Amino acid sequence: MRKNKSNIVKIAIVLLVIIVVNVISGKVYKRFDLTKDKRYTLSQSALNTVNGVDSPVIVDVFLEGEFPSEFRRLRNETQQLLEEFALYNSNITFNFINPLEDEATRDSNIQQLVQRGMQPLQLSVNESGKSSQELIFPWALASYNDQTVLIPLIKNKIGSNQQELVTNSIQNLEYAFADGFKKLVSQKEKKIAILKGNGELSDIYIADFLKTIKEHYFLAPFTLDSVASNPLGTLKNIKEYDLIIVAKPTLAFSEEEKQVLDQYTMNGGKSLWLTESIVMDKDSLYNDSGKAVAIMRDLNMNDFFFKYGVRVNPVIVNDLYSAPITLAIGEGSDAQFQPLQWPYSPLAAGNPDHSITSNLNLVKFDFASQIDTLKNSVKKTILLQTSSLTKLDGVPKEISLDIVTQEPDPSTFTKGPQNLALLLEGEFTSVYNNRIKPFNQLDIKDKSTPTKMIIIADGDVIKNDVVKSKPQELGFDRWTGRSFGNKEFLLNAVNYLLNDDGLINIRSKEIQIAFLDTQKVEDEKSKWQFINIALPLLLLGVFGFAFNYFRKKKYA
């Protein structure tokens, strides 16, 4: 009797423990990320983008279907990432949709997705010695309170193979979704002034980039015309902006305008300069002679940048690693457009150790100048650099399209990597320190508060093509179909300058993706089929035979 009572108590204790554990586990949820690179642990910056979401965010992912193994990995990583967001905020829901599943609606679905800006990706699939083409839509569409944003799932880099493409894309997934959620739920706060009045690029040539950043920031044009009559009023007005963007000025700045810009910097203002010291555009070459002369451009800014520790030299950078120029070859109706080697369009690689340029596609320049750094207290970081196979042309210099017919001599490209974009950070000394001031200012500062500035030695980095009066996507070459990293680089630069760098820091997160060697799989296919299928059956048969043999021997 006492024994039965003891057993009942033990059973009751076990049941009580099970109930308590279930109640606690229902209220407390914890996941453990055991991966070395913490790929399933969302950064706090990413979580902050959905922290205040109190109504449904619906994410439709179009990455569904029969894909090669690499893209199945991308699909699964996307699902796991969205599960992490959904666990943090239950208002986030997601669906995976295959827009190509129904043959009856396939064409109409493709047309609708393309019209919304979701371009398909053509895949080459090689399986069992056979090659085929597959179409996928690597995009997601996020909706929140009657607003929608497109989220690209592919992060392309020039020269990447299919596995590298997927690796880059998986590494970029957290940033892509965090950036998309931020566009949906965050309110604009920072203000950006687009400087006008000194021959900068007109709006149609920077339209694509302005369209991109206006999703995050307030934009307004700002001219320095009133400096001549009211410099103090102009300075007061420009101080209201957190950042100024100067896109390829072509007219010289007056001393009064320079003092306004200098004092803007002294008061902590951030600036993004896209400037150059030569006069030469690709359009200047499209004439009957196919020639034009490059000359020096004097913006009266040499002392301005020199004081801050930078010199933009009046030279043209030639690089063997460059984007091609597309020219019509032939006469009349027989003419065909062909991409040809063009050393005046260097492709600059990003600094892998900085969040602005980490995991960044190559950035395309046209007739870029070269930047030197000077010693002072300002911290300088090289953001973009050419390849090591470069040479420099001084000006004046005649540029001719005929060079595309000549084989470049690598022995002349010996100048090494050239700096094309620099980040300056720290406390700047005023350009007019210990100098006569162009206009009187009572609260003039000779030392800035900590601030930032980026200088890019080519205004065309921000320039988009215009076709039939319509601006094209920045960084996309419609002749070769290649995309460059211009827009992403400039967007990251703006985010960093405005201390809005929480999201771009996500991009420095390194994720190692292991893929199967497709050639090795094909070569060893029969061996592994035997090991995984036939060998277990063989071992099971041997075990059954041995078991029956010894059983009969023992009990016969």
XYZ file of C-alpha atoms in Angstrom:
556
model
C 0.000 0.000 0.000
C 2.794 2.366 1.013
C 4.661 1.468 -2.217
C 1.623 2.280 -4.377
C 1.227 5.610 -2.598
C 4.888 6.437 -3.254
C 4.461 5.668 -6.968
C 1.403 7.908 -7.169
C 3.371 10.789 -5.589
C 6.211 10.321 -8.092
C 3.795 10.288 -11.019
C 2.099 13.437 -9.699
C 5.439 15.214 -9.316
C 6.431 14.269 -12.891
C 3.095 15.504 -14.244
C 3.424 18.745 -12.261
C 6.934 19.332 -13.615
C 5.713 18.702 -17.177
C 2.843 21.167 -16.728
C 5.114 23.855 -15.242
C 7.670 23.423 -18.038
C 4.928 23.701 -20.671
C 3.474 26.840 -19.085
C 6.896 28.508 -18.867
C 7.873 27.510 -22.404
C 4.558 28.918 -23.667
C 5.364 32.303 -22.162
C 9.129 32.440 -22.667
C 10.533 31.867 -26.152
C 14.234 31.664 -26.946
C 16.116 30.622 -30.064
C 19.816 29.890 -30.163
C 21.879 30.797 -33.211
C 24.721 28.282 -33.262
C 26.107 29.366 -36.645
C 29.643 30.750 -36.589
C 28.740 33.881 -38.571
C 25.450 34.470 -36.629
C 23.540 34.664 -39.886
C 20.181 34.078 -38.165
C 20.680 36.769 -35.527
C 19.185 40.064 -36.670
C 21.125 43.204 -35.778
C 19.528 45.749 -33.491
C 19.466 48.275 -36.347
C 17.327 45.897 -38.403
C 14.998 45.177 -35.500
C 14.558 48.895 -34.830
C 12.966 49.334 -38.261
C 9.956 47.232 -37.189
C 10.001 48.067 -33.500
C 7.038 50.441 -33.608
C 4.936 48.598 -36.193
C 1.419 48.211 -34.763
C -0.514 47.235 -37.899
C 0.056 44.455 -40.430
C 3.085 44.486 -42.724
C 2.453 41.983 -45.514
C 5.445 40.730 -47.489
C 4.880 38.883 -50.767
C 8.009 37.061 -51.957
C 8.055 35.957 -55.598
C 11.005 33.611 -55.154
C 9.084 30.359 -55.418
C 9.311 27.513 -57.901
C 11.696 24.905 -59.259
C 15.141 26.523 -59.026
C 18.750 25.370 -59.158
C 20.161 24.454 -55.744
C 21.876 27.847 -55.273
C 18.599 29.737 -55.637
C 16.751 27.267 -53.436
C 19.303 28.264 -50.801
C 18.447 31.938 -51.391
C 14.760 31.136 -51.076
C 15.265 29.254 -47.796
C 17.518 31.963 -46.338
C 14.862 34.555 -47.223
C 12.201 32.536 -45.418
C 14.353 32.092 -42.313
C 15.147 35.813 -42.213
C 11.475 36.759 -42.468
C 10.661 34.251 -39.724
C 13.085 36.114 -37.455
C 11.379 39.435 -38.216
C 7.959 37.859 -37.643
C 9.039 36.404 -34.293
C 10.206 39.850 -33.184
C 6.983 41.548 -34.327
C 3.901 39.433 -34.923
C 2.415 42.091 -37.243
C 4.828 40.966 -39.968
C 3.425 38.222 -42.184
C 4.821 36.832 -45.402
C 3.813 34.646 -48.320
C 5.820 32.937 -51.034
C 4.223 33.211 -54.463
C 5.117 31.553 -57.751
C 3.934 34.001 -60.452
C 4.870 31.545 -63.219
C 3.057 28.491 -61.857
C -0.176 28.887 -63.845
C 0.487 28.718 -67.580
C -2.802 30.501 -68.305
C -1.800 33.637 -66.382
C 1.980 33.379 -66.781
C 2.391 36.045 -69.470
C 0.036 38.538 -67.827
C 1.770 38.058 -64.469
C 5.180 38.686 -66.045
C 3.874 41.856 -67.669
C 2.366 43.153 -64.404
C 5.531 42.483 -62.420
C 7.740 44.183 -65.017
C 5.431 47.213 -65.068
C 5.894 47.520 -61.300
C 9.656 47.619 -61.747
C 10.451 43.972 -60.971
C 12.764 42.834 -63.725
C 13.140 39.035 -64.120
C 16.441 37.185 -63.929
C 17.423 34.657 -66.578
C 19.197 31.609 -65.161
C 21.327 29.055 -66.937
C 20.687 25.631 -65.450
C 23.152 22.805 -66.119
C 22.009 19.408 -64.885
C 23.082 15.978 -66.073
C 25.017 17.501 -68.956
C 21.949 19.384 -70.238
C 21.642 23.167 -70.322
C 18.355 25.057 -70.020
C 17.084 28.560 -69.263
C 14.862 29.432 -66.306
C 13.102 32.722 -65.515
C 12.741 33.889 -61.905
C 11.577 37.066 -60.163
C 13.940 37.655 -57.220
C 11.796 40.368 -55.633
C 9.617 40.954 -52.606
C 6.759 43.418 -52.225
C 6.095 44.826 -48.737
C 2.799 46.593 -47.933
C 1.936 48.705 -44.893
C -0.961 51.142 -44.410
C -1.716 51.438 -48.147
C 1.952 51.930 -49.009
C 4.141 49.458 -50.867
C 7.864 49.188 -51.536
C 9.869 46.871 -53.762
C 12.648 44.877 -52.103
C 15.309 43.395 -54.403
C 16.590 39.984 -53.331
C 19.495 39.847 -55.797
C 22.766 41.685 -55.151
C 24.715 41.586 -58.376
C 28.436 42.222 -58.811
C 30.252 42.402 -62.116
C 32.180 39.229 -62.857
C 30.332 37.079 -60.295
C 29.380 33.517 -61.128
C 26.054 32.052 -60.057
C 27.260 30.900 -56.639
C 28.961 34.230 -55.904
C 25.784 36.000 -56.979
C 23.732 34.019 -54.466
C 26.333 34.484 -51.713
C 26.307 38.273 -52.216
C 22.513 38.250 -52.258
C 22.202 36.244 -49.029
C 24.691 38.549 -47.343
C 22.588 41.543 -48.453
C 19.181 40.132 -47.446
C 19.028 41.615 -43.947
C 19.938 45.062 -45.249
C 17.451 44.818 -48.136
C 14.487 43.978 -45.881
C 15.497 46.406 -43.116
C 15.825 49.194 -45.682
C 12.448 48.309 -47.186
C 10.718 48.252 -43.787
C 12.327 51.576 -42.896
C 10.922 53.182 -46.043
C 7.458 51.957 -45.074
C 7.269 52.832 -41.393
C 9.808 55.589 -40.635
C 9.124 59.307 -40.788
C 11.488 61.625 -42.653
C 13.584 63.874 -40.424
C 16.795 65.029 -42.152
C 16.874 67.741 -44.832
C 19.154 67.794 -47.885
C 19.944 70.836 -50.018
C 20.744 70.276 -53.707
C 23.099 73.126 -54.525
C 22.252 75.151 -57.646
C 23.553 78.290 -59.311
C 27.129 77.264 -60.159
C 26.437 75.289 -63.301
C 25.562 72.035 -61.537
C 23.815 69.187 -63.347
C 20.179 69.902 -64.129
C 17.510 67.908 -62.317
C 16.783 65.540 -65.205
C 20.369 64.218 -65.047
C 20.210 63.483 -61.311
C 16.521 62.531 -61.256
C 17.000 58.831 -60.544
C 19.203 59.434 -57.509
C 16.925 62.181 -56.161
C 13.980 59.810 -56.560
C 15.863 57.231 -54.494
C 16.863 59.444 -51.569
C 13.577 61.334 -51.328
C 12.077 58.152 -49.855
C 14.270 58.767 -46.800
C 14.904 62.517 -46.626
C 13.406 65.926 -47.387
C 14.927 67.495 -50.517
C 15.058 71.107 -51.689
C 17.089 73.103 -54.216
C 19.329 75.790 -52.744
C 21.093 78.551 -54.668
C 23.902 80.836 -53.557
C 22.648 83.708 -55.728
C 21.673 85.793 -52.701
C 25.186 85.680 -51.261
C 26.201 88.817 -53.151
C 23.454 90.916 -51.533
C 22.791 89.065 -48.261
C 25.559 86.579 -47.317
C 24.545 86.347 -43.652
C 20.956 85.538 -44.591
C 22.131 82.871 -47.034
C 24.346 81.328 -44.366
C 21.478 81.309 -41.895
C 19.211 79.560 -44.407
C 21.740 76.911 -45.449
C 22.394 75.999 -41.794
C 18.861 74.609 -41.665
C 19.957 71.717 -43.892
C 21.765 68.649 -42.590
C 23.560 67.934 -45.875
C 24.370 69.706 -49.137
C 24.978 67.850 -52.403
C 27.062 69.602 -55.064
C 26.684 67.708 -58.353
C 29.311 68.649 -60.952
C 29.636 72.444 -60.683
C 31.009 74.105 -63.824
C 31.068 77.808 -62.797
C 33.614 79.255 -60.382
C 32.602 79.987 -56.790
C 33.077 83.511 -55.484
C 34.973 84.160 -52.243
C 31.715 85.120 -50.526
C 30.104 81.834 -51.611
C 33.148 79.920 -50.370
C 32.914 81.594 -46.964
C 29.257 80.603 -46.705
C 30.124 76.981 -47.566
C 33.122 77.049 -45.211
C 31.075 78.362 -42.285
C 28.358 75.816 -43.049
C 31.047 73.156 -42.523
C 32.387 74.906 -39.397
C 28.896 74.674 -37.886
C 28.775 70.908 -38.397
C 27.165 70.791 -41.835
C 27.840 67.700 -43.963
C 28.584 67.880 -47.678
C 28.891 65.559 -50.666
C 31.045 67.022 -53.430
C 31.024 65.533 -56.939
C 33.597 67.738 -58.600
C 36.357 67.537 -61.202
C 39.209 69.714 -62.375
C 38.977 69.148 -66.140
C 36.478 70.047 -68.856
C 35.632 66.959 -70.899
C 32.461 64.964 -71.503
C 31.831 61.905 -73.620
C 29.135 63.822 -75.534
C 31.814 66.265 -76.710
C 33.362 63.464 -78.770
C 30.235 62.661 -80.765
C 30.979 65.021 -83.650
C 32.213 64.627 -87.216
C 35.883 64.575 -86.172
C 35.380 62.359 -83.134
C 37.761 64.590 -81.215
C 37.694 67.163 -78.432
C 40.254 68.937 -76.276
C 40.279 68.465 -72.503
C 41.267 71.598 -70.596
C 41.556 72.542 -66.945
C 38.438 73.672 -65.096
C 39.021 76.380 -62.486
C 36.246 76.441 -59.905
C 38.270 78.671 -57.558
C 38.062 75.848 -54.999
C 41.684 74.675 -54.821
C 42.425 76.538 -51.572
C 39.079 75.395 -50.163
C 39.827 71.687 -50.513
C 43.543 72.175 -49.839
C 42.784 73.578 -46.375
C 40.681 70.522 -45.602
C 43.522 68.207 -46.679
C 42.594 67.282 -50.261
C 43.802 68.235 -53.730
C 41.824 67.385 -56.881
C 44.483 67.345 -59.594
C 43.853 68.551 -63.178
C 44.677 65.212 -64.813
C 42.647 62.509 -66.556
C 42.818 58.972 -65.185
C 43.324 56.153 -67.715
C 42.659 52.629 -66.503
C 43.020 49.326 -68.335
C 40.211 47.970 -66.144
C 37.402 50.137 -67.464
C 33.876 50.174 -68.820
C 33.541 50.018 -72.617
C 32.271 52.760 -74.891
C 29.578 51.751 -77.413
C 30.117 53.069 -80.934
C 28.487 52.499 -84.304
C 30.894 50.517 -86.503
C 30.230 50.476 -90.238
C 28.495 52.689 -92.776
C 24.832 53.483 -93.240
C 22.400 50.627 -92.725
C 25.277 48.202 -92.167
C 26.418 50.041 -89.029
C 26.320 48.029 -85.812
C 26.775 49.160 -82.234
C 29.726 47.519 -80.535
C 31.247 47.928 -77.050
C 34.954 48.833 -77.316
C 37.801 49.224 -74.827
C 37.725 52.767 -73.386
C 40.352 53.627 -70.739
C 38.699 56.929 -69.782
C 35.835 55.152 -67.957
C 37.630 53.528 -65.003
C 35.754 51.021 -62.857
C 36.601 51.794 -59.244
C 36.538 49.155 -56.522
C 35.221 49.971 -53.056
C 37.120 49.825 -49.794
C 36.067 46.443 -48.312
C 36.808 47.647 -44.767
C 34.319 50.530 -44.753
C 30.543 50.192 -44.430
C 29.893 52.635 -47.301
C 31.688 50.453 -49.842
C 31.639 46.966 -48.337
C 30.097 44.377 -50.691
C 29.673 47.105 -53.325
C 29.559 46.631 -57.083
C 32.141 48.459 -59.211
C 31.468 52.192 -59.629
C 31.725 53.673 -63.127
C 33.534 56.982 -63.734
C 33.964 59.085 -66.883
C 37.023 61.307 -67.358
C 37.782 61.230 -63.647
C 40.383 63.402 -61.978
C 42.807 62.124 -59.359
C 42.742 63.010 -55.657
C 45.779 63.523 -53.440
C 45.661 63.701 -49.652
C 47.541 66.228 -47.525
C 48.625 65.917 -43.922
C 46.432 67.614 -41.337
C 44.279 66.620 -38.361
C 41.313 65.470 -40.467
C 40.899 61.700 -40.800
C 40.898 60.569 -44.431
C 39.523 57.266 -45.718
C 39.870 56.117 -49.316
C 36.462 54.909 -50.480
C 37.017 54.221 -54.193
C 40.201 53.383 -56.065
C 41.140 52.372 -59.605
C 43.043 49.242 -60.487
C 46.846 49.297 -60.395
C 47.098 49.516 -64.224
C 46.703 53.255 -64.707
C 48.326 56.251 -66.331
C 47.593 59.972 -66.063
C 47.053 62.466 -68.888
C 47.793 66.113 -68.238
C 45.747 68.909 -69.827
C 45.312 70.390 -72.311
C 44.939 67.054 -74.040
C 43.254 66.064 -77.311
C 40.932 63.099 -76.807
C 39.981 61.076 -79.863
C 37.639 58.163 -80.421
C 40.346 56.659 -82.613
C 42.065 55.193 -79.558
C 39.476 52.387 -79.578
C 41.196 51.071 -82.720
C 44.590 50.920 -81.023
C 45.727 48.097 -78.788
C 46.659 49.607 -75.373
C 50.226 49.075 -74.233
C 50.156 47.707 -70.657
C 53.771 48.809 -70.108
C 52.628 52.448 -70.113
C 49.996 51.919 -67.387
C 52.392 52.104 -64.458
C 51.005 54.787 -62.117
C 49.342 52.359 -59.718
C 45.967 52.759 -57.936
C 44.454 56.244 -58.073
C 42.124 57.696 -55.430
C 38.748 58.700 -56.868
C 36.628 59.187 -53.722
C 37.605 60.191 -50.181
C 35.818 60.470 -46.853
C 36.951 63.266 -44.525
C 35.999 63.138 -40.834
C 36.908 65.182 -37.801
C 37.382 68.830 -36.849
C 38.084 71.020 -39.871
C 40.081 74.254 -39.816
C 38.389 77.164 -41.570
C 39.593 78.087 -45.054
C 39.636 81.726 -43.879
C 41.500 81.155 -40.640
C 44.108 83.961 -40.319
C 42.933 85.411 -43.636
C 40.933 88.468 -44.617
C 37.260 87.530 -44.676
C 35.227 88.249 -47.832
C 32.375 89.573 -45.648
C 32.029 90.499 -41.987
C 30.546 87.901 -39.683
C 30.293 88.288 -35.928
C 29.983 84.602 -35.020
C 32.605 83.327 -37.461
C 34.265 80.022 -36.495
C 37.852 79.000 -37.205
C 37.394 75.406 -36.028
C 34.486 73.148 -36.835
C 32.516 70.838 -34.625
C 33.094 67.172 -35.614
C 31.643 66.726 -39.088
C 32.037 64.751 -42.330
C 32.598 65.398 -46.011
C 32.920 63.149 -49.070
C 34.754 64.298 -52.193
C 34.343 62.398 -55.484
C 36.624 63.331 -58.375
C 33.993 63.034 -61.112
C 30.586 64.667 -61.368
C 29.322 62.017 -63.780
C 29.148 59.425 -61.001
C 25.705 60.827 -60.110
C 24.599 61.446 -63.707
C 21.902 59.189 -65.196
C 21.304 58.775 -68.916
C 18.304 60.488 -70.520
C 16.444 58.776 -73.361
C 13.575 60.574 -75.107
C 13.411 63.110 -72.256
C 13.055 60.327 -69.689
C 15.755 59.756 -67.043
C 17.134 56.205 -66.942
C 18.298 54.194 -63.954
C 21.545 55.470 -62.495
C 24.403 53.020 -63.035
C 22.682 50.977 -65.743
C 24.354 50.796 -69.163
C 21.569 50.198 -71.673
C 24.062 49.246 -74.410
C 25.773 46.410 -72.561
C 23.034 45.574 -70.040
C 25.519 45.867 -67.147
C 24.688 47.531 -63.857
C 27.256 49.437 -61.836
C 27.281 50.409 -58.163
C 26.929 54.200 -58.580
C 23.490 54.569 -57.013
C 24.151 52.259 -54.084
C 27.473 53.952 -53.365
C 25.916 57.431 -53.335
C 22.975 56.304 -51.200
C 25.337 54.710 -48.680
C 27.440 57.886 -48.710
C 24.412 60.057 -47.930
C 23.274 57.706 -45.154
C 26.724 57.719 -43.598
C 27.136 61.494 -43.767
C 23.790 61.960 -42.038
C 24.754 59.544 -39.261
C 22.032 57.275 -40.596
C 24.555 54.476 -40.863
C 22.870 51.872 -38.687
C 21.519 50.018 -41.695
C 24.600 50.225 -43.908
C 26.640 48.725 -41.074
C 24.577 45.582 -41.620
C 26.235 45.258 -45.015
C 29.606 44.601 -43.391
C 28.240 41.380 -41.917
C 30.160 38.505 -43.506
C 28.256 35.294 -44.217
C 29.996 32.175 -45.508
C 27.799 30.045 -47.742
C 28.950 26.546 -48.612
C 27.842 25.212 -52.000
C 28.296 21.818 -53.583
C 30.824 21.508 -56.379
C 28.503 20.806 -59.325
C 31.275 19.257 -61.440
C 32.345 16.999 -58.592
C 28.710 16.010 -57.976
C 28.338 15.051 -61.621
C 31.605 13.076 -61.651
C 30.902 11.199 -58.410
C 27.144 10.860 -58.791
C 27.150 7.056 -59.173
C 29.472 6.551 -56.209
C 27.318 8.553 -53.814
C 24.114 6.967 -55.112
C 25.613 3.583 -54.296
C 26.774 4.758 -50.831
C 23.428 6.357 -49.914
C 21.021 3.848 -51.473
C 22.579 0.497 -52.294
C 25.092 0.232 -49.429
C 22.494 0.592 -46.607
C 20.352 -2.099 -48.264
C 23.387 -4.338 -48.650
C 24.382 -3.911 -45.000
C 20.788 -4.565 -43.928
C 20.765 -7.774 -46.003
C 24.078 -8.936 -44.474
C 22.775 -8.205 -40.980
C 19.508 -10.125 -41.671
C 21.393 -13.114 -43.069
C 23.812 -13.165 -40.119
C 20.997 -12.783 -37.601
C 19.020 -15.720 -39.042
C 22.160 -17.843 -39.354
C 23.190 -17.461 -35.716
C 19.588 -17.794 -34.510
C 19.138 -21.107 -36.300
C 22.524 -22.280 -35.099
C 21.627 -21.446 -31.492
C 18.090 -22.831 -31.375
C 18.187 -25.650 -33.976
